[in-house]
Short mmCIF file of N, CA, C and O in Angstrom, two decimals:
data_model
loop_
_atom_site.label_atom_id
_atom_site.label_comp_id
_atom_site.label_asym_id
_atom_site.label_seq_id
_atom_site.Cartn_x
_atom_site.Cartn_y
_atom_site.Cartn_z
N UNK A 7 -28.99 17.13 -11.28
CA UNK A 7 -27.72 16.52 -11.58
C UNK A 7 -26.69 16.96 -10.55
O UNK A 7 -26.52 18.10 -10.12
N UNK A 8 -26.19 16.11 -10.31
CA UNK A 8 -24.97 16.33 -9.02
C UNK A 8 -23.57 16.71 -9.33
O UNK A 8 -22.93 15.86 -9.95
N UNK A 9 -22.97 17.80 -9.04
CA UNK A 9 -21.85 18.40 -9.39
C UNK A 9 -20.33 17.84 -8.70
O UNK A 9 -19.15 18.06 -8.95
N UNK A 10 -20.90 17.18 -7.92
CA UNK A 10 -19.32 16.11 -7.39
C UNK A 10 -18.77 15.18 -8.08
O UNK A 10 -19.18 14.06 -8.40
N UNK A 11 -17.35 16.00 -8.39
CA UNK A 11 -16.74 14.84 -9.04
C UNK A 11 -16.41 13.67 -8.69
O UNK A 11 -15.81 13.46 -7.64
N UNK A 12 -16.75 12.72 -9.56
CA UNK A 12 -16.12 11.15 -8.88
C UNK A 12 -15.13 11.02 -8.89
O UNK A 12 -14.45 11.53 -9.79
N UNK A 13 -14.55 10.22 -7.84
CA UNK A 13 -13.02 10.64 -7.67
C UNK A 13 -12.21 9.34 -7.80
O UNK A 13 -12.13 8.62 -6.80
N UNK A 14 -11.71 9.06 -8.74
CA UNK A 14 -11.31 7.63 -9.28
C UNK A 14 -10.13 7.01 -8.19
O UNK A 14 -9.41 7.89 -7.73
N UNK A 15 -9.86 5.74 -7.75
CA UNK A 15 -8.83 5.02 -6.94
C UNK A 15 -7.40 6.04 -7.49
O UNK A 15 -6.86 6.80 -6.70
N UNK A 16 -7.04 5.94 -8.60
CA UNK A 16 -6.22 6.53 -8.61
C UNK A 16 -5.87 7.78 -8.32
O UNK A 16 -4.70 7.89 -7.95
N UNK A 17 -6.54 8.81 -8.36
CA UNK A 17 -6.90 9.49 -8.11
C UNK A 17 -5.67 10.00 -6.24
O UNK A 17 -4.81 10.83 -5.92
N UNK A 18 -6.33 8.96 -5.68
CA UNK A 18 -5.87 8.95 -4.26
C UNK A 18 -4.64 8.96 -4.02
O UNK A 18 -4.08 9.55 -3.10
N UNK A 19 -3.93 7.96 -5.23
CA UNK A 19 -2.73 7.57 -4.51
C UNK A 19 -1.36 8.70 -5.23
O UNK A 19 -0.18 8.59 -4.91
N UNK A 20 -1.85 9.67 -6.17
CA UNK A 20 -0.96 10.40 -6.59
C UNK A 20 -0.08 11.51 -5.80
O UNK A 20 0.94 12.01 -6.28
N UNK A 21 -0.56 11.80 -4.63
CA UNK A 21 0.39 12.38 -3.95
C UNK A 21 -0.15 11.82 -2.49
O UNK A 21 -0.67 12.70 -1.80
N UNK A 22 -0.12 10.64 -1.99
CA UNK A 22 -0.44 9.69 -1.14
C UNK A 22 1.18 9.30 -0.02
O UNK A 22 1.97 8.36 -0.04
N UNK A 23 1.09 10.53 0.82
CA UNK A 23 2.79 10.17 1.42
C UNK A 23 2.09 9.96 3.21
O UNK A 23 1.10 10.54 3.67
N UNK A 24 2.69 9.29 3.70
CA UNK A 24 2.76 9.39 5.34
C UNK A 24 1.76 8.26 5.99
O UNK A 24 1.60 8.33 7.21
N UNK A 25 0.88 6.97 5.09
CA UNK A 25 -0.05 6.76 5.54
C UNK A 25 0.67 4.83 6.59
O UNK A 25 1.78 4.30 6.49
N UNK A 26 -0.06 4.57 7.08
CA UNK A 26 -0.40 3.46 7.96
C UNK A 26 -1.09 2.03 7.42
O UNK A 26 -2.03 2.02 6.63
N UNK A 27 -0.58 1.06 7.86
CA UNK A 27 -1.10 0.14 7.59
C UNK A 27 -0.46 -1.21 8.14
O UNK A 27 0.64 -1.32 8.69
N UNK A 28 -1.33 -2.19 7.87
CA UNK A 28 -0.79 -3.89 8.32
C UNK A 28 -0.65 -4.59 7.34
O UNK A 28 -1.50 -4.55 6.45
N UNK A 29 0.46 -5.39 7.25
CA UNK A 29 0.95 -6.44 6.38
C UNK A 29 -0.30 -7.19 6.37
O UNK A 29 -0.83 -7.54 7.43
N UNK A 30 -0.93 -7.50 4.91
CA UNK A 30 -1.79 -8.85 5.15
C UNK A 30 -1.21 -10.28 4.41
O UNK A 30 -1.67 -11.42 4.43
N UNK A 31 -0.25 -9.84 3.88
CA UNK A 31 0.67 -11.12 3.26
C UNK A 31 1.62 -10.56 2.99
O UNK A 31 1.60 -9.38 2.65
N UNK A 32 2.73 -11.31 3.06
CA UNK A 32 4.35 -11.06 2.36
C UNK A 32 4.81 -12.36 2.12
O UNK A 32 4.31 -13.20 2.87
N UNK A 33 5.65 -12.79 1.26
CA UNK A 33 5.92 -13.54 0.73
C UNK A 33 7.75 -13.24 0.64
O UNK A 33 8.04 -12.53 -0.32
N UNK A 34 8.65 -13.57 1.27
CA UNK A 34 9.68 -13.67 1.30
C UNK A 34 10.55 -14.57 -0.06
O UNK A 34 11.67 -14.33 -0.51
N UNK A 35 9.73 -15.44 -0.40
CA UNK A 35 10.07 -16.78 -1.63
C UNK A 35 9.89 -16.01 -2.92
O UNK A 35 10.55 -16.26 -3.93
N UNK A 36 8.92 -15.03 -2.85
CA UNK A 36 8.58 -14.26 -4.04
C UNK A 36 8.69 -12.90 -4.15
O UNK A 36 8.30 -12.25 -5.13
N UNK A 37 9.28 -12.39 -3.02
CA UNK A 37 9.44 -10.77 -2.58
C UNK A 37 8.79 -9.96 -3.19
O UNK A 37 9.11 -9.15 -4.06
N UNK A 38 7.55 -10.24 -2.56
CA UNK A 38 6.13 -9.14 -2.95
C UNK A 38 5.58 -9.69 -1.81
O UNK A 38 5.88 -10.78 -1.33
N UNK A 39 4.60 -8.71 -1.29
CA UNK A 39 3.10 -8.91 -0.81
C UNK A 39 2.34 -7.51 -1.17
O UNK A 39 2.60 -6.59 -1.95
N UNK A 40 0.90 -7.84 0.12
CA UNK A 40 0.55 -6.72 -0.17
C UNK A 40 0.09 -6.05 1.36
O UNK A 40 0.11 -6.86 2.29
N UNK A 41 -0.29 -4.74 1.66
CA UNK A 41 -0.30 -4.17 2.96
C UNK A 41 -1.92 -3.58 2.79
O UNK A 41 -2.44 -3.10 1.78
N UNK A 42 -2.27 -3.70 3.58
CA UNK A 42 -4.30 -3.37 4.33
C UNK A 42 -3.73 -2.07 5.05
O UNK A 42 -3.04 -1.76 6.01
N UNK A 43 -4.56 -1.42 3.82
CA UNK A 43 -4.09 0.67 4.10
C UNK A 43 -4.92 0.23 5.66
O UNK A 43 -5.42 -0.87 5.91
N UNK A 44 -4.88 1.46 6.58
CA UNK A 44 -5.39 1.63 7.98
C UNK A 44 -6.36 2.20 7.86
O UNK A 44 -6.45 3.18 7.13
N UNK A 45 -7.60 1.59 8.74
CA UNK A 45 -8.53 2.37 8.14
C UNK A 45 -9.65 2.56 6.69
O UNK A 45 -10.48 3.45 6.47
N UNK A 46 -9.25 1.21 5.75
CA UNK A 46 -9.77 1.44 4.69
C UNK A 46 -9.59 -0.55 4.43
O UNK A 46 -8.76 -1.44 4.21
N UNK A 47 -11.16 -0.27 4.68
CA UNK A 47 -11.37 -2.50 4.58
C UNK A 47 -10.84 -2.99 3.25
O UNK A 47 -10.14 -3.99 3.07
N UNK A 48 -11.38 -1.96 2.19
CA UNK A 48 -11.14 -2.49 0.77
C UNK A 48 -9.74 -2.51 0.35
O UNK A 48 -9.20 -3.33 -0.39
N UNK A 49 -9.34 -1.68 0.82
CA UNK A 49 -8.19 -1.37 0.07
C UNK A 49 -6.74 -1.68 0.41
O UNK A 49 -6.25 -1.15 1.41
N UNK A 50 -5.94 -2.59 -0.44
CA UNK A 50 -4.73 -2.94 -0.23
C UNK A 50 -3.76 -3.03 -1.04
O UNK A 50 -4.02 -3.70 -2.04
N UNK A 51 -2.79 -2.62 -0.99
CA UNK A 51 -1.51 -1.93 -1.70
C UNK A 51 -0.68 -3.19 -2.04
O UNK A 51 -0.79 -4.15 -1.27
N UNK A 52 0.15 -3.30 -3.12
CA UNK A 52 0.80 -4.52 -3.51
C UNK A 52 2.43 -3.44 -3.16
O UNK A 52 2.44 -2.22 -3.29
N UNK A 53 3.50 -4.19 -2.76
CA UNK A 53 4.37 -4.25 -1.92
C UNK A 53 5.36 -5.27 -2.44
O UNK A 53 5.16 -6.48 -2.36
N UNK A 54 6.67 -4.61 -3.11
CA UNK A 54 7.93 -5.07 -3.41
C UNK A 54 8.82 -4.86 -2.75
O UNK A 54 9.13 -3.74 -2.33
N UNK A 55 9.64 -6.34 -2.44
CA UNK A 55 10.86 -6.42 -1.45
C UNK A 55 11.94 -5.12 -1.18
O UNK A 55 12.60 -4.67 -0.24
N UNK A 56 11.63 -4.72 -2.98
CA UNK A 56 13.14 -3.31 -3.11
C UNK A 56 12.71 -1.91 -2.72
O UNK A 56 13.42 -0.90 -2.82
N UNK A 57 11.27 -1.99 -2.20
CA UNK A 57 10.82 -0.76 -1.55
C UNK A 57 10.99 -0.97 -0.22
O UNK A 57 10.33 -0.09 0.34
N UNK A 58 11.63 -1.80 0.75
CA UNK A 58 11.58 -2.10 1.87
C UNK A 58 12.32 -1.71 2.70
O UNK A 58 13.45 -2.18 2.58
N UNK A 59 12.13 -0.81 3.80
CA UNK A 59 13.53 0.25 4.61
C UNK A 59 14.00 -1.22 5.73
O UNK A 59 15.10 -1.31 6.28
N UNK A 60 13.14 -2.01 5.82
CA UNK A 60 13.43 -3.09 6.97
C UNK A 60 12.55 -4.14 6.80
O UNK A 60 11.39 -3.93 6.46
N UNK A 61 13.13 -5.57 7.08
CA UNK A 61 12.18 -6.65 6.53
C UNK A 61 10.87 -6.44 7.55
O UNK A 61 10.79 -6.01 8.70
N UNK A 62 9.80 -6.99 6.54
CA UNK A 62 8.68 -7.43 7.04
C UNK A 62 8.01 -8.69 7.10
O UNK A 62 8.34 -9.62 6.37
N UNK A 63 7.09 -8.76 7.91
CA UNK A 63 6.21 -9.90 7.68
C UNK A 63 4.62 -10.12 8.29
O UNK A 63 4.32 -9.30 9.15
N UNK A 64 3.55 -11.15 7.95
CA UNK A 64 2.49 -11.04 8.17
C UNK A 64 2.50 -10.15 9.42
O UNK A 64 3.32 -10.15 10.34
N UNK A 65 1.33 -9.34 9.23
CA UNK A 65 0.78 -8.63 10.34
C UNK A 65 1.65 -7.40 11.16
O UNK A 65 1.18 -6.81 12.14
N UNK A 66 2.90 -7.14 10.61
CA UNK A 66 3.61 -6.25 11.00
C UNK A 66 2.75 -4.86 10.89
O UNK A 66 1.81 -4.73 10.11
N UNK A 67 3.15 -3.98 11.68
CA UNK A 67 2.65 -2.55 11.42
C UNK A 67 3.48 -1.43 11.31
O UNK A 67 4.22 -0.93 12.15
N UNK A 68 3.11 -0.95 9.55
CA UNK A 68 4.33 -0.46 9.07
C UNK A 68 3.48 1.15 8.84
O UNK A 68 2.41 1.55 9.29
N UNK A 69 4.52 1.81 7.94
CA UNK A 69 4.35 3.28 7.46
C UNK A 69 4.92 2.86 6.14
O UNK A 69 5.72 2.02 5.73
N UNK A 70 4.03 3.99 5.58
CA UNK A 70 4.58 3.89 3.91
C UNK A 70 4.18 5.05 2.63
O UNK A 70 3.23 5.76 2.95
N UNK A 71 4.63 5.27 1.53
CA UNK A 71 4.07 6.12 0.85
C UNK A 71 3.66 5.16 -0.35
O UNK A 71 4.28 4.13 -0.62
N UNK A 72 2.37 5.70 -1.16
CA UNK A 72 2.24 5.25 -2.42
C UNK A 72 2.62 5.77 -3.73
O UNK A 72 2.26 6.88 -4.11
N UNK A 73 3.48 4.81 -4.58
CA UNK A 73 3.48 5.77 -5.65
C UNK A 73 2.82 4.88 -6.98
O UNK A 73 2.39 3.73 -6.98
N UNK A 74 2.88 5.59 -7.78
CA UNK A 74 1.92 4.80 -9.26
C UNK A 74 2.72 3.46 -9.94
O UNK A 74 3.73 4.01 -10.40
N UNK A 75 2.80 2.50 -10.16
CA UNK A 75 3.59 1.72 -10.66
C UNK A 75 3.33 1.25 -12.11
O UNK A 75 2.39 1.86 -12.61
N UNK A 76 3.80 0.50 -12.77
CA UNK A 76 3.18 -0.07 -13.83
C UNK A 76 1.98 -0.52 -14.05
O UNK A 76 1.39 -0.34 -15.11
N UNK A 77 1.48 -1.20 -13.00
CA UNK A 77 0.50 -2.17 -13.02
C UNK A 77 -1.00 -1.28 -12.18
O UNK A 77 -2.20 -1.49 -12.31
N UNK A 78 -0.36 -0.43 -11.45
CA UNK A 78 -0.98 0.09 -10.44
C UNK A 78 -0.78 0.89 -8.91
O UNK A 78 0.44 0.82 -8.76
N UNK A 79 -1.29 1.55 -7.82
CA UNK A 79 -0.62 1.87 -6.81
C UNK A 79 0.65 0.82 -6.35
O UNK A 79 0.59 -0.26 -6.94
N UNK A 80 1.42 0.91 -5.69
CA UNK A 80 2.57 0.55 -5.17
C UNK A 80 3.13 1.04 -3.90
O UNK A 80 3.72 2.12 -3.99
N UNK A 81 3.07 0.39 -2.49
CA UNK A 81 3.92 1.07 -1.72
C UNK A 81 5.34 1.06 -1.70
O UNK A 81 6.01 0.11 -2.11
N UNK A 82 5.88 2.31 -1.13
CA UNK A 82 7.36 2.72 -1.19
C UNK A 82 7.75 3.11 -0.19
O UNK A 82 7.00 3.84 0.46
N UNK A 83 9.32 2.72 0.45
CA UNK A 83 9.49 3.69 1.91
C UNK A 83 9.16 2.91 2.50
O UNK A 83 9.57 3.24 3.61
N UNK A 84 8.38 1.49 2.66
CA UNK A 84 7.96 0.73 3.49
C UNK A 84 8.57 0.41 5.07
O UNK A 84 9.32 -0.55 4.96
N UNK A 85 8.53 0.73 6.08
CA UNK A 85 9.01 0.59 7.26
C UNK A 85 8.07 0.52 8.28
O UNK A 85 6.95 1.05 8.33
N UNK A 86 8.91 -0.52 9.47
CA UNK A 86 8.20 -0.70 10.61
C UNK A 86 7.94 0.53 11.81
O UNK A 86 8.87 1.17 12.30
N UNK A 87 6.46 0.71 12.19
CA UNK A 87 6.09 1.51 12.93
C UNK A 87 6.69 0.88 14.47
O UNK A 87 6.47 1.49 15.52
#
């Protein structure tokens, strides 16, 4: 039996500050998208207009922190690299 704990998604994003990534949609009409962490194919962060240090849009390359939201991870701090 294997003694490594599994380490749940959430898990990751609870003290998740300083990381990288590319816009893969934003939506200006609906002020949300979501951002493609760097480095990680699966995984992409949903992204509200009022976390935003400077507008964005498709394909921009930003910096950001995650924090826990209602629904799920959330980036915050969002700004262009």
């Amino acid at each position: 039996m294997s003694t490594k704990r599994r380490i749940k998604s959430t898990d990751l994003y609870k003290q998740t500050i300083n990381l990288e990534g590319i816009v893969n949609f934003f939506s200006k009409k609906f002020s949300f998208g979501y951002i493609q962490i760097k480095n990680s194919r699966e995984r992409r962060v949903f992204v509200h207009e009022s976390q935003l240090l400077q507008p964005i849009k498709d394909d921009d390359h930003v910096k950001f922190d995650i924090a826990d939201g209602e629904k799920g991870p959330v980036a915050i701090n969002v700004k262009l690299t």
